[in-house]
Amino acid sequence: MFKDTSWFIWVQIICGSMVSYYVNKDAQANEVPKRNFWVIFCFMFFPLVLVYQFYKGYVKRRGNVSTLAQRQMELEQKHLETRQRLRAEREAWERERRQQRALNKKAEKELEKEIEAERQKRAAAHKKRMKELAEERELQQEAAAKALHIK
């Protein structure tokens, strides 16, 4: 069909070079993964630039990130989950602590009431014993006075 096809090869090389240059700059600016793959294949078959444009849009929508960035995001996510778990545990611990304090205060008040009741009981018993001792002393004094009068 074509007798001299050298011009077709030159057109393909020029178009491939221009498209590869564009793809290289664009992939570098937009941080498209597998940049070298796209440059080489667009040079070899320049209509692949349309597929590259589609892939670039897909990557933007998907938010494709490097494995390092993905690992960092996973670590941040784990760190966030750990912080949330620790915060929940700390809140549960604080809640338990407040409940224990409330129970301790209640028990302390009851204990104080029991101690006060015991003190009053002991004070009443002491007062009664002192009264009995005073009566006994009076009886002894009366007995001693009678005994002194008899002799």
N, CA, C and O atoms as a GROMACS GRO file, in nm:
protein
  604
    1MET      N    1   0.083  -0.118   0.000
    1MET     CA    2   0.000   0.000   0.000
    1MET      C    3   0.088   0.124   0.000
    1MET      O    4   0.086   0.202  -0.096
    2PHE      N    5   0.165   0.143   0.109
    2PHE     CA    6   0.258   0.256   0.110
    2PHE      C    7   0.393   0.206   0.062
    2PHE      O    8   0.445   0.107   0.113
    3LYS      N    9   0.449   0.275  -0.034
    3LYS     CA   10   0.579   0.233  -0.083
    3LYS      C   11   0.688   0.279   0.008
    3LYS      O   12   0.783   0.205   0.036
    4ASP      N   13   0.676   0.404   0.058
    4ASP     CA   14   0.778   0.458   0.147
    4ASP      C   15   0.711   0.487   0.282
    4ASP      O   16   0.644   0.589   0.295
    5THR      N   17   0.728   0.401   0.380
    5THR     CA   18   0.662   0.414   0.511
    5THR      C   19   0.753   0.478   0.615
    5THR      O   20   0.718   0.478   0.733
    6SER      N   21   0.866   0.530   0.577
    6SER     CA   22   0.955   0.592   0.675
    6SER      C   23   0.894   0.716   0.737
    6SER      O   24   0.919   0.744   0.854
    7TRP      N   25   0.815   0.792   0.660
    7TRP     CA   26   0.750   0.911   0.716
    7TRP      C   27   0.652   0.872   0.827
    7TRP      O   28   0.638   0.945   0.925
    8PHE      N   29   0.585   0.757   0.812
    8PHE     CA   30   0.489   0.710   0.913
    8PHE      C   31   0.563   0.677   1.043
    8PHE      O   32   0.512   0.706   1.151
    9ILE      N   33   0.679   0.619   1.034
    9ILE     CA   34   0.758   0.586   1.153
    9ILE      C   35   0.802   0.714   1.222
    9ILE      O   36   0.799   0.723   1.345
   10TRP      N   37   0.845   0.814   1.142
   10TRP     CA   38   0.887   0.941   1.202
   10TRP      C   39   0.770   1.012   1.269
   10TRP      O   40   0.787   1.069   1.377
   11VAL      N   41   0.654   1.011   1.211
   11VAL     CA   42   0.535   1.072   1.271
   11VAL      C   43   0.502   0.999   1.402
   11VAL      O   44   0.468   1.062   1.502
   12GLN      N   45   0.512   0.868   1.400
   12GLN     CA   46   0.484   0.791   1.521
   12GLN      C   47   0.586   0.823   1.631
   12GLN      O   48   0.548   0.835   1.747
   13ILE      N   49   0.712   0.836   1.597
   13ILE     CA   50   0.816   0.869   1.695
   13ILE      C   51   0.794   1.009   1.751
   13ILE      O   52   0.807   1.030   1.872
   14ILE      N   53   0.763   1.105   1.666
   14ILE     CA   54   0.740   1.244   1.712
   14ILE      C   55   0.617   1.249   1.801
   14ILE      O   56   0.621   1.308   1.910
   15CYS      N   57   0.508   1.189   1.757
   15CYS     CA   58   0.384   1.190   1.838
   15CYS      C   59   0.407   1.116   1.970
   15CYS      O   60   0.363   1.162   2.075
   16GLY      N   61   0.476   1.003   1.965
   16GLY     CA   62   0.506   0.927   2.086
   16GLY      C   63   0.592   1.007   2.182
   16GLY      O   64   0.570   1.002   2.303
   17SER      N   65   0.690   1.081   2.128
   17SER     CA   66   0.776   1.163   2.213
   17SER      C   67   0.698   1.274   2.280
   17SER      O   68   0.714   1.299   2.400
   18MET      N   69   0.613   1.343   2.204
   18MET     CA   70   0.533   1.452   2.261
   18MET      C   71   0.436   1.400   2.369
   18MET      O   72   0.423   1.457   2.476
   19VAL      N   73   0.371   1.291   2.336
   19VAL     CA   74   0.275   1.234   2.432
   19VAL      C   75   0.349   1.184   2.556
   19VAL      O   76   0.300   1.202   2.668
   20SER      N   77   0.465   1.122   2.538
   20SER     CA   78   0.543   1.073   2.653
   20SER      C   79   0.589   1.188   2.740
   20SER      O   80   0.586   1.178   2.863
   21TYR      N   81   0.631   1.298   2.678
   21TYR     CA   82   0.673   1.416   2.754
   21TYR      C   83   0.555   1.469   2.837
   21TYR      O   84   0.569   1.499   2.955
   22TYR      N   85   0.438   1.480   2.770
   22TYR     CA   86   0.319   1.528   2.841
   22TYR      C   87   0.283   1.435   2.957
   22TYR      O   88   0.255   1.481   3.068
   23VAL      N   89   0.284   1.305   2.931
   23VAL     CA   90   0.247   1.208   3.034
   23VAL      C   91   0.346   1.214   3.150
   23VAL      O   92   0.306   1.208   3.266
   24ASN      N   93   0.474   1.226   3.121
   24ASN     CA   94   0.576   1.234   3.226
   24ASN      C   95   0.553   1.355   3.315
   24ASN      O   96   0.550   1.342   3.437
   25LYS      N   97   0.535   1.474   3.255
   25LYS     CA   98   0.514   1.596   3.334
   25LYS      C   99   0.383   1.588   3.412
   25LYS      O  100   0.378   1.624   3.530
   26ASP      N  101   0.279   1.542   3.347
   26ASP     CA  102   0.149   1.534   3.412
   26ASP      C  103   0.149   1.432   3.526
   26ASP      O  104   0.095   1.458   3.634
   27ALA      N  105   0.210   1.317   3.503
   27ALA     CA  106   0.216   1.214   3.607
   27ALA      C  107   0.300   1.261   3.725
   27ALA      O  108   0.269   1.229   3.840
   28GLN      N  109   0.405   1.337   3.696
   28GLN     CA  110   0.489   1.390   3.805
   28GLN      C  111   0.412   1.495   3.884
   28GLN      O  112   0.420   1.498   4.007
   29ALA      N  113   0.338   1.581   3.816
   29ALA     CA  114   0.262   1.687   3.883
   29ALA      C  115   0.148   1.630   3.966
   29ALA      O  116   0.119   1.679   4.074
   30ASN      N  117   0.083   1.526   3.915
   30ASN     CA  118  -0.034   1.470   3.984
   30ASN      C  119  -0.001   1.349   4.068
   30ASN      O  120  -0.091   1.287   4.126
   31GLU      N  121   0.126   1.314   4.076
   31GLU     CA  122   0.172   1.199   4.155
   31GLU      C  123   0.094   1.072   4.121
   31GLU      O  124   0.041   1.004   4.208
   32VAL      N  125   0.090   1.044   3.991
   32VAL     CA  126   0.023   0.924   3.943
   32VAL      C  127   0.116   0.805   3.965
   32VAL      O  128   0.234   0.812   3.928
   33PRO      N  129   0.067   0.696   4.023
   33PRO     CA  130   0.154   0.579   4.043
   33PRO      C  131   0.189   0.514   3.909
   33PRO      O  132   0.117   0.530   3.810
   34LYS      N  133   0.299   0.443   3.908
   34LYS     CA  134   0.348   0.371   3.789
   34LYS      C  135   0.372   0.467   3.673
   34LYS      O  136   0.334   0.439   3.559
   35ARG      N  137   0.436   0.577   3.703
   35ARG     CA  138   0.461   0.681   3.602
   35ARG      C  139   0.546   0.627   3.487
   35ARG      O  140   0.515   0.655   3.371
   36ASN      N  141   0.651   0.552   3.517
   36ASN     CA  142   0.739   0.501   3.411
   36ASN      C  143   0.665   0.408   3.315
   36ASN      O  144   0.688   0.412   3.194
   37PHE      N  145   0.579   0.327   3.367
   37PHE     CA  146   0.498   0.239   3.283
   37PHE      C  147   0.419   0.322   3.181
   37PHE      O  148   0.418   0.289   3.062
   38TRP      N  149   0.353   0.427   3.227
   38TRP     CA  150   0.272   0.509   3.137
   38TRP      C  151   0.356   0.582   3.034
   38TRP      O  152   0.315   0.596   2.918
   39VAL      N  153   0.473   0.630   3.072
   39VAL     CA  154   0.560   0.700   2.977
   39VAL      C  155   0.605   0.605   2.867
   39VAL      O  156   0.598   0.640   2.749
   40ILE      N  157   0.652   0.488   2.904
   40ILE     CA  158   0.703   0.393   2.805
   40ILE      C  159   0.592   0.347   2.711
   40ILE      O  160   0.609   0.347   2.589
   41PHE      N  161   0.479   0.309   2.766
   41PHE     CA  162   0.373   0.258   2.679
   41PHE      C  163   0.307   0.367   2.595
   41PHE      O  164   0.259   0.340   2.485
   42CYS      N  165   0.303   0.490   2.645
   42CYS     CA  166   0.251   0.599   2.562
   42CYS      C  167   0.349   0.634   2.450
   42CYS      O  168   0.307   0.679   2.344
   43PHE      N  169   0.478   0.614   2.472
   43PHE     CA  170   0.575   0.635   2.366
   43PHE      C  171   0.559   0.527   2.259
   43PHE      O  172   0.566   0.555   2.139
   44MET      N  173   0.538   0.403   2.303
   44MET     CA  174   0.528   0.293   2.207
   44MET      C  175   0.396   0.300   2.128
   44MET      O  176   0.392   0.271   2.009
   45PHE      N  177   0.289   0.339   2.198
   45PHE     CA  178   0.158   0.345   2.132
   45PHE      C  179   0.086   0.468   2.186
   45PHE      O  180   0.017   0.460   2.288
   46PHE      N  181   0.103   0.581   2.118
   46PHE     CA  182   0.059   0.709   2.174
   46PHE      C  183  -0.091   0.722   2.196
   46PHE      O  184  -0.128   0.805   2.279
   47PRO      N  185  -0.181   0.649   2.130
   47PRO     CA  186  -0.323   0.660   2.166
   47PRO      C  187  -0.354   0.614   2.309
   47PRO      O  188  -0.464   0.638   2.359
   48LEU      N  189  -0.259   0.549   2.373
   48LEU     CA  190  -0.280   0.509   2.513
   48LEU      C  191  -0.293   0.630   2.605
   48LEU      O  192  -0.329   0.615   2.722
   49VAL      N  193  -0.264   0.750   2.555
   49VAL     CA  194  -0.279   0.870   2.638
   49VAL      C  195  -0.423   0.884   2.685
   49VAL      O  196  -0.447   0.939   2.792
   50LEU      N  197  -0.519   0.837   2.607
   50LEU     CA  198  -0.660   0.842   2.649
   50LEU      C  199  -0.684   0.749   2.768
   50LEU      O  200  -0.757   0.784   2.862
   51VAL      N  201  -0.622   0.632   2.764
   51VAL     CA  202  -0.633   0.539   2.877
   51VAL      C  203  -0.564   0.599   2.999
   51VAL      O  204  -0.612   0.586   3.112
   52TYR      N  205  -0.450   0.666   2.976
   52TYR     CA  206  -0.380   0.733   3.086
   52TYR      C  207  -0.469   0.838   3.151
   52TYR      O  208  -0.475   0.847   3.274
   53GLN      N  209  -0.537   0.918   3.070
   53GLN     CA  210  -0.626   1.022   3.125
   53GLN      C  211  -0.735   0.958   3.210
   53GLN      O  212  -0.768   1.009   3.318
   54PHE      N  213  -0.791   0.849   3.163
   54PHE     CA  214  -0.893   0.779   3.240
   54PHE      C  215  -0.834   0.728   3.372
   54PHE      O  216  -0.896   0.742   3.478
   55TYR      N  217  -0.714   0.668   3.365
   55TYR     CA  218  -0.648   0.615   3.485
   55TYR      C  219  -0.618   0.727   3.584
   55TYR      O  220  -0.634   0.709   3.705
   56LYS      N  221  -0.574   0.841   3.535
   56LYS     CA  222  -0.543   0.954   3.622
   56LYS      C  223  -0.670   1.000   3.696
   56LYS      O  224  -0.666   1.027   3.816
   57GLY      N  225  -0.781   1.008   3.625
   57GLY     CA  226  -0.907   1.044   3.688
   57GLY      C  227  -0.950   0.940   3.791
   57GLY      O  228  -1.001   0.974   3.897
   58TYR      N  229  -0.930   0.814   3.758
   58TYR     CA  230  -0.964   0.705   3.850
   58TYR      C  231  -0.881   0.716   3.977
   58TYR      O  232  -0.933   0.699   4.088
   59VAL      N  233  -0.753   0.743   3.962
   59VAL     CA  234  -0.664   0.754   4.077
   59VAL      C  235  -0.706   0.872   4.163
   59VAL      O  236  -0.705   0.863   4.286
   60LYS      N  237  -0.743   0.983   4.100
   60LYS     CA  238  -0.788   1.100   4.178
   60LYS      C  239  -0.915   1.068   4.257
   60LYS      O  240  -0.928   1.103   4.374
   61ARG      N  241  -1.008   1.001   4.190
   61ARG     CA  242  -1.134   0.968   4.259
   61ARG      C  243  -1.110   0.867   4.371
   61ARG      O  244  -1.167   0.878   4.479
   62ARG      N  245  -1.026   0.769   4.344
   62ARG     CA  246  -1.000   0.665   4.441
   62ARG      C  247  -0.907   0.712   4.550
   62ARG      O  248  -0.911   0.661   4.662
   63GLY      N  249  -0.825   0.809   4.520
   63GLY     CA  250  -0.731   0.858   4.619
   63GLY      C  251  -0.619   0.759   4.639
   63GLY      O  252  -0.582   0.731   4.753
   64ASN      N  253  -0.563   0.707   4.533
   64ASN     CA  254  -0.455   0.609   4.541
   64ASN      C  255  -0.334   0.674   4.607
   64ASN      O  256  -0.290   0.782   4.566
   65VAL      N  257  -0.281   0.609   4.707
   65VAL     CA  258  -0.166   0.662   4.778
   65VAL      C  259  -0.056   0.556   4.777
   65VAL      O  260  -0.080   0.438   4.752
   66SER      N  261   0.062   0.601   4.805
   66SER     CA  262   0.174   0.508   4.808
   66SER      C  263   0.161   0.414   4.927
   66SER      O  264   0.084   0.439   5.020
   67THR      N  265   0.237   0.306   4.923
   67THR     CA  266   0.228   0.209   5.031
   67THR      C  267   0.278   0.268   5.162
   67THR      O  268   0.227   0.235   5.270
   68LEU      N  269   0.378   0.356   5.153
   68LEU     CA  270   0.428   0.420   5.274
   68LEU      C  271   0.320   0.508   5.337
   68LEU      O  272   0.297   0.503   5.457
   69ALA      N  273   0.254   0.588   5.253
   69ALA     CA  274   0.147   0.673   5.304
   69ALA      C  275   0.032   0.587   5.356
   69ALA      O  276  -0.032   0.622   5.456
   70GLN      N  277   0.005   0.477   5.289
   70GLN     CA  278  -0.103   0.388   5.333
   70GLN      C  279  -0.069   0.327   5.469
   70GLN      O  280  -0.155   0.317   5.556
   71ARG      N  281   0.056   0.286   5.486
   71ARG     CA  282   0.099   0.232   5.615
   71ARG      C  283   0.089   0.338   5.724
   71ARG      O  284   0.047   0.310   5.836
   72GLN      N  285   0.129   0.460   5.690
   72GLN     CA  286   0.119   0.568   5.789
   72GLN      C  287  -0.026   0.592   5.828
   72GLN      O  288  -0.056   0.613   5.945
   73MET      N  289  -0.115   0.590   5.729
   73MET     CA  290  -0.257   0.609   5.760
   73MET      C  291  -0.309   0.495   5.846
   73MET      O  292  -0.389   0.517   5.937
   74GLU      N  293  -0.265   0.371   5.818
   74GLU     CA  294  -0.306   0.258   5.899
   74GLU      C  295  -0.255   0.272   6.042
   74GLU      O  296  -0.327   0.246   6.138
   75LEU      N  297  -0.128   0.315   6.054
   75LEU     CA  298  -0.073   0.337   6.189
   75LEU      C  299  -0.148   0.447   6.263
   75LEU      O  300  -0.177   0.434   6.382
   76GLU      N  301  -0.179   0.555   6.192
   76GLU     CA  302  -0.257   0.663   6.255
   76GLU      C  303  -0.394   0.612   6.297
   76GLU      O  304  -0.443   0.647   6.404
   77GLN      N  305  -0.456   0.530   6.212
   77GLN     CA  306  -0.588   0.474   6.245
   77GLN      C  307  -0.578   0.385   6.368
   77GLN      O  308  -0.663   0.393   6.458
   78LYS      N  309  -0.474   0.299   6.374
   78LYS     CA  310  -0.456   0.214   6.491
   78LYS      C  311  -0.430   0.298   6.615
   78LYS      O  312  -0.481   0.269   6.723
   79HIS      N  313  -0.349   0.404   6.598
   79HIS     CA  314  -0.319   0.492   6.710
   79HIS      C  315  -0.447   0.560   6.759
   79HIS      O  316  -0.471   0.571   6.880
   80LEU      N  317  -0.530   0.605   6.665
   80LEU     CA  318  -0.657   0.667   6.702
   80LEU      C  319  -0.748   0.567   6.774
   80LEU      O  320  -0.811   0.601   6.874
   81GLU      N  321  -0.756   0.445   6.722
   81GLU     CA  322  -0.839   0.343   6.787
   81GLU      C  323  -0.787   0.311   6.926
   81GLU      O  324  -0.865   0.292   7.020
   82THR      N  325  -0.654   0.305   6.940
   82THR     CA  326  -0.594   0.279   7.071
   82THR      C  327  -0.627   0.392   7.168
   82THR      O  328  -0.663   0.367   7.283
   83ARG      N  329  -0.613   0.517   7.120
   83ARG     CA  330  -0.647   0.631   7.206
   83ARG      C  331  -0.793   0.628   7.246
   83ARG      O  332  -0.825   0.654   7.362
   84GLN      N  333  -0.883   0.595   7.153
   84GLN     CA  334  -1.025   0.588   7.187
   84GLN      C  335  -1.052   0.475   7.286
   84GLN      O  336  -1.130   0.491   7.380
   85ARG      N  337  -0.987   0.360   7.266
   85ARG     CA  338  -1.006   0.248   7.359
   85ARG      C  339  -0.954   0.284   7.498
   85ARG      O  340  -1.019   0.255   7.598
   86LEU      N  341  -0.837   0.348   7.502
   86LEU     CA  342  -0.781   0.390   7.632
   86LEU      C  343  -0.870   0.494   7.698
   86LEU      O  344  -0.889   0.492   7.820
   87ARG      N  345  -0.924   0.587   7.618
   87ARG     CA  346  -1.013   0.689   7.673
   87ARG      C  347  -1.138   0.623   7.731
   87ARG      O  348  -1.183   0.661   7.839
   88ALA      N  349  -1.193   0.524   7.660
   88ALA     CA  350  -1.312   0.455   7.710
   88ALA      C  351  -1.279   0.377   7.837
   88ALA      O  352  -1.357   0.378   7.932
   89GLU      N  353  -1.163   0.311   7.839
   89GLU     CA  354  -1.123   0.239   7.960
   89GLU      C  355  -1.102   0.335   8.077
   89GLU      O  356  -1.142   0.306   8.190
   90ARG      N  357  -1.040   0.450   8.049
   90ARG     CA  358  -1.017   0.549   8.154
   90ARG      C  359  -1.149   0.604   8.207
   90ARG      O  360  -1.165   0.623   8.328
   91GLU      N  361  -1.245   0.628   8.116
   91GLU     CA  362  -1.376   0.677   8.160
   91GLU      C  363  -1.447   0.571   8.244
   91GLU      O  364  -1.510   0.603   8.345
   92ALA      N  365  -1.438   0.446   8.201
   92ALA     CA  366  -1.501   0.337   8.278
   92ALA      C  367  -1.434   0.326   8.414
   92ALA      O  368  -1.501   0.306   8.516
   93TRP      N  369  -1.302   0.338   8.417
   93TRP     CA  370  -1.229   0.332   8.543
   93TRP      C  371  -1.269   0.448   8.633
   93TRP      O  372  -1.289   0.429   8.753
   94GLU      N  373  -1.280   0.568   8.577
   94GLU     CA  374  -1.322   0.686   8.656
   94GLU      C  375  -1.464   0.667   8.709
   94GLU      O  376  -1.493   0.700   8.824
   95ARG      N  377  -1.552   0.614   8.625
   95ARG     CA  378  -1.690   0.590   8.667
   95ARG      C  379  -1.693   0.490   8.783
   95ARG      O  380  -1.763   0.511   8.882
   96GLU      N  381  -1.616   0.383   8.769
   96GLU     CA  382  -1.607   0.283   8.876
   96GLU      C  383  -1.549   0.344   9.003
   96GLU      O  384  -1.594   0.315   9.114
   97ARG      N  385  -1.450   0.428   8.985
   97ARG     CA  386  -1.386   0.494   9.100
   97ARG      C  387  -1.486   0.586   9.172
   97ARG      O  388  -1.491   0.589   9.296
   98ARG      N  389  -1.565   0.660   9.093
   98ARG     CA  390  -1.666   0.748   9.155
   98ARG      C  391  -1.770   0.665   9.231
   98ARG      O  392  -1.812   0.703   9.340
   99GLN      N  393  -1.810   0.552   9.172
   99GLN     CA  394  -1.906   0.465   9.240
   99GLN      C  395  -1.847   0.410   9.369
   99GLN      O  396  -1.916   0.406   9.471
  100GLN      N  397  -1.722   0.368   9.365
  100GLN     CA  398  -1.656   0.318   9.486
  100GLN      C  399  -1.647   0.427   9.592
  100GLN      O  400  -1.667   0.401   9.710
  101ARG      N  401  -1.615   0.549   9.547
  101ARG     CA  402  -1.608   0.660   9.644
  101ARG      C  403  -1.744   0.685   9.708
  101ARG      O  404  -1.754   0.708   9.828
  102ALA      N  405  -1.850   0.681   9.625
  102ALA     CA  406  -1.984   0.702   9.679
  102ALA      C  407  -2.018   0.590   9.779
  102ALA      O  408  -2.072   0.617   9.886
  103LEU      N  409  -1.986   0.466   9.743
  103LEU     CA  410  -2.011   0.355   9.835
  103LEU      C  411  -1.927   0.370   9.962
  103LEU      O  412  -1.975   0.343  10.072
  104ASN      N  413  -1.802   0.412   9.946
  104ASN     CA  414  -1.716   0.431  10.062
  104ASN      C  415  -1.769   0.541  10.153
  104ASN      O  416  -1.766   0.528  10.276
  105LYS      N  417  -1.818   0.651  10.094
  105LYS     CA  418  -1.874   0.759  10.176
  105LYS      C  419  -1.997   0.712  10.251
  105LYS      O  420  -2.018   0.745  10.368
  106LYS      N  421  -2.080   0.634  10.180
  106LYS     CA  422  -2.201   0.581  10.244
  106LYS      C  423  -2.164   0.488  10.359
  106LYS      O  424  -2.220   0.497  10.469
  107ALA      N  425  -2.068   0.398  10.333
  107ALA     CA  426  -2.024   0.306  10.437
  107ALA      C  427  -1.957   0.382  10.552
  107ALA      O  428  -1.973   0.346  10.668
  108GLU      N  429  -1.884   0.487  10.518
  108GLU     CA  430  -1.817   0.567  10.622
  108GLU      C  431  -1.921   0.637  10.710
  108GLU      O  432  -1.905   0.644  10.832
  109LYS      N  433  -2.026   0.690  10.648
  109LYS     CA  434  -2.133   0.754  10.726
  109LYS      C  435  -2.201   0.654  10.818
  109LYS      O  436  -2.227   0.684  10.935
  110GLU      N  437  -2.230   0.534  10.765
  110GLU     CA  438  -2.291   0.431  10.848
  110GLU      C  439  -2.198   0.391  10.963
  110GLU      O  440  -2.242   0.371  11.076
  111LEU      N  441  -2.070   0.379  10.931
  111LEU     CA  442  -1.972   0.344  11.033
  111LEU      C  443  -1.963   0.454  11.139
  111LEU      O  444  -1.954   0.425  11.258
  112GLU      N  445  -1.965   0.579  11.095
  112GLU     CA  446  -1.963   0.691  11.190
  112GLU      C  447  -2.086   0.687  11.281
  112GLU      O  448  -2.077   0.712  11.401
  113LYS      N  449  -2.202   0.655  11.221
  113LYS     CA  450  -2.324   0.645  11.301
  113LYS      C  451  -2.309   0.532  11.404
  113LYS      O  452  -2.344   0.548  11.521
  114GLU      N  453  -2.257   0.418  11.360
  114GLU     CA  454  -2.237   0.305  11.451
  114GLU      C  455  -2.137   0.341  11.561
  114GLU      O  456  -2.157   0.308  11.678
  115ILE      N  457  -2.029   0.409  11.522
  115ILE     CA  458  -1.928   0.450  11.621
  115ILE      C  459  -1.989   0.548  11.720
  115ILE      O  460  -1.967   0.537  11.840
  116GLU      N  461  -2.066   0.644  11.669
  116GLU     CA  462  -2.130   0.742  11.757
  116GLU      C  463  -2.229   0.673  11.851
  116GLU      O  464  -2.235   0.704  11.970
  117ALA      N  465  -2.307   0.576  11.796
  117ALA     CA  466  -2.401   0.502  11.881
  117ALA      C  467  -2.325   0.424  11.989
  117ALA      O  468  -2.367   0.419  12.104
  118GLU      N  469  -2.212   0.363  11.950
  118GLU     CA  470  -2.130   0.289  12.047
  118GLU      C  471  -2.072   0.383  12.152
  118GLU      O  472  -2.067   0.349  12.270
  119ARG      N  473  -2.029   0.500  12.110
  119ARG     CA  474  -1.977   0.599  12.206
  119ARG      C  475  -2.084   0.641  12.305
  119ARG      O  476  -2.061   0.649  12.425
  120GLN      N  477  -2.204   0.666  12.252
  120GLN     CA  478  -2.313   0.704  12.341
  120GLN      C  479  -2.347   0.591  12.437
  120GLN      O  480  -2.374   0.613  12.555
  121LYS      N  481  -2.345   0.467  12.384
  121LYS     CA  482  -2.372   0.353  12.470
  121LYS      C  483  -2.267   0.342  12.579
  121LYS      O  484  -2.299   0.320  12.696
  122ARG      N  485  -2.141   0.357  12.538
  122ARG     CA  486  -2.033   0.350  12.637
  122ARG      C  487  -2.040   0.466  12.736
  122ARG      O  488  -2.016   0.448  12.855
  123ALA      N  489  -2.075   0.584  12.685
  123ALA     CA  490  -2.088   0.698  12.776
  123ALA      C  491  -2.201   0.674  12.875
  123ALA      O  492  -2.189   0.705  12.994
  124ALA      N  493  -2.312   0.618  12.827
  124ALA     CA  494  -2.424   0.587  12.916
  124ALA      C  495  -2.383   0.479  13.016
  124ALA      O  496  -2.416   0.489  13.134
  125ALA      N  497  -2.312   0.376  12.970
  125ALA     CA  498  -2.266   0.270  13.059
  125ALA      C  499  -2.167   0.327  13.161
  125ALA      O  500  -2.171   0.291  13.278
  126HIS      N  501  -2.079   0.415  13.115
  126HIS     CA  502  -1.982   0.477  13.206
  126HIS      C  503  -2.053   0.563  13.310
  126HIS      O  504  -2.020   0.561  13.429
  127LYS      N  505  -2.151   0.638  13.263
  127LYS     CA  506  -2.228   0.723  13.355
  127LYS      C  507  -2.301   0.637  13.459
  127LYS      O  508  -2.303   0.668  13.578
  128LYS      N  509  -2.360   0.526  13.411
  128LYS     CA  510  -2.432   0.436  13.500
  128LYS      C  511  -2.335   0.374  13.601
  128LYS      O  512  -2.366   0.364  13.720
  129ARG      N  513  -2.218   0.331  13.551
  129ARG     CA  514  -2.118   0.270  13.640
  129ARG      C  515  -2.069   0.372  13.742
  129ARG      O  516  -2.050   0.338  13.859
  130MET      N  517  -2.048   0.495  13.699
  130MET     CA  518  -2.002   0.599  13.792
  130MET      C  519  -2.110   0.627  13.897
  130MET      O  520  -2.080   0.652  14.014
  131LYS      N  521  -2.235   0.622  13.854
  131LYS     CA  522  -2.344   0.643  13.947
  131LYS      C  523  -2.349   0.529  14.048
  131LYS      O  524  -2.367   0.552  14.168
  132GLU      N  525  -2.333   0.405  14.001
  132GLU     CA  526  -2.331   0.290  14.089
  132GLU      C  527  -2.213   0.298  14.186
  132GLU      O  528  -2.227   0.268  14.305
  133LEU      N  529  -2.096   0.339  14.133
  133LEU     CA  530  -1.980   0.353  14.221
  133LEU      C  531  -2.002   0.461  14.326
  133LEU      O  532  -1.961   0.446  14.442
  134ALA      N  533  -2.067   0.571  14.284
  134ALA     CA  534  -2.095   0.678  14.380
  134ALA      C  535  -2.191   0.629  14.488
  134ALA      O  536  -2.173   0.658  14.606
  135GLU      N  537  -2.292   0.553  14.448
  135GLU     CA  538  -2.385   0.498  14.545
  135GLU      C  539  -2.314   0.399  14.637
  135GLU      O  540  -2.336   0.398  14.759
  136GLU      N  541  -2.229   0.315  14.578
  136GLU     CA  542  -2.154   0.218  14.657
  136GLU      C  543  -2.062   0.289  14.755
  136GLU      O  544  -2.048   0.246  14.869
  137ARG      N  545  -1.999   0.399  14.711
  137ARG     CA  546  -1.910   0.476  14.800
  137ARG      C  547  -1.992   0.537  14.914
  137ARG      O  548  -1.948   0.538  15.029
  138GLU      N  549  -2.110   0.586  14.881
  138GLU     CA  550  -2.195   0.642  14.988
  138GLU      C  551  -2.234   0.535  15.089
  138GLU      O  552  -2.233   0.557  15.210
  139LEU      N  553  -2.267   0.417  15.035
  139LEU     CA  554  -2.301   0.308  15.125
  139LEU      C  555  -2.182   0.269  15.212
  139LEU      O  556  -2.198   0.242  15.332
  140GLN      N  557  -2.064   0.267  15.152
  140GLN     CA  558  -1.945   0.234  15.229
  140GLN      C  559  -1.918   0.343  15.334
  140GLN      O  560  -1.879   0.313  15.447
  141GLN      N  561  -1.937   0.468  15.294
  141GLN     CA  562  -1.915   0.576  15.391
  141GLN      C  563  -2.018   0.567  15.505
  141GLN      O  564  -1.984   0.588  15.622
  142GLU      N  565  -2.141   0.537  15.470
  142GLU     CA  566  -2.242   0.521  15.575
  142GLU      C  567  -2.208   0.403  15.666
  142GLU      O  568  -2.221   0.408  15.788
  143ALA      N  569  -2.162   0.297  15.600
  143ALA     CA  570  -2.123   0.179  15.679
  143ALA      C  571  -2.004   0.212  15.768
  143ALA      O  572  -2.000   0.171  15.884
  144ALA      N  573  -1.910   0.285  15.717
  144ALA     CA  574  -1.793   0.324  15.795
  144ALA      C  575  -1.834   0.418  15.907
  144ALA      O  576  -1.781   0.408  16.018
  145ALA      N  577  -1.926   0.508  15.881
  145ALA     CA  578  -1.972   0.600  15.983
  145ALA      C  579  -2.045   0.526  16.093
  145ALA      O  580  -2.028   0.557  16.211
  146LYS      N  581  -2.126   0.427  16.056
  146LYS     CA  582  -2.195   0.347  16.156
  146LYS      C  583  -2.094   0.269  16.240
  146LYS      O  584  -2.106   0.257  16.362
  147ALA      N  585  -1.994   0.217  16.167
  147ALA     CA  586  -1.894   0.137  16.237
  147ALA      C  587  -1.816   0.224  16.333
  147ALA      O  588  -1.780   0.178  16.441
  148LEU      N  589  -1.788   0.345  16.299
  148LEU     CA  590  -1.713   0.436  16.389
  148LEU      C  591  -1.801   0.479  16.507
  148LEU      O  592  -1.750   0.501  16.617
  149HIS      N  593  -1.926   0.491  16.485
  149HIS     CA  594  -2.015   0.532  16.592
  149HIS      C  595  -2.039   0.419  16.693
  149HIS      O  596  -2.062   0.444  16.811
  150ILE      N  597  -2.034   0.299  16.645
  150ILE     CA  598  -2.059   0.186  16.729
  150ILE      C  599  -1.941   0.168  16.826
  150ILE      O  600  -1.965   0.137  16.943
  151LYS      N  601  -1.829   0.183  16.788
  151LYS     CA  602  -1.714   0.157  16.874
  151LYS      C  603  -1.702   0.260  16.975
  151LYS      O  604  -1.610   0.255  17.057
   0.00000   0.00000   0.00000
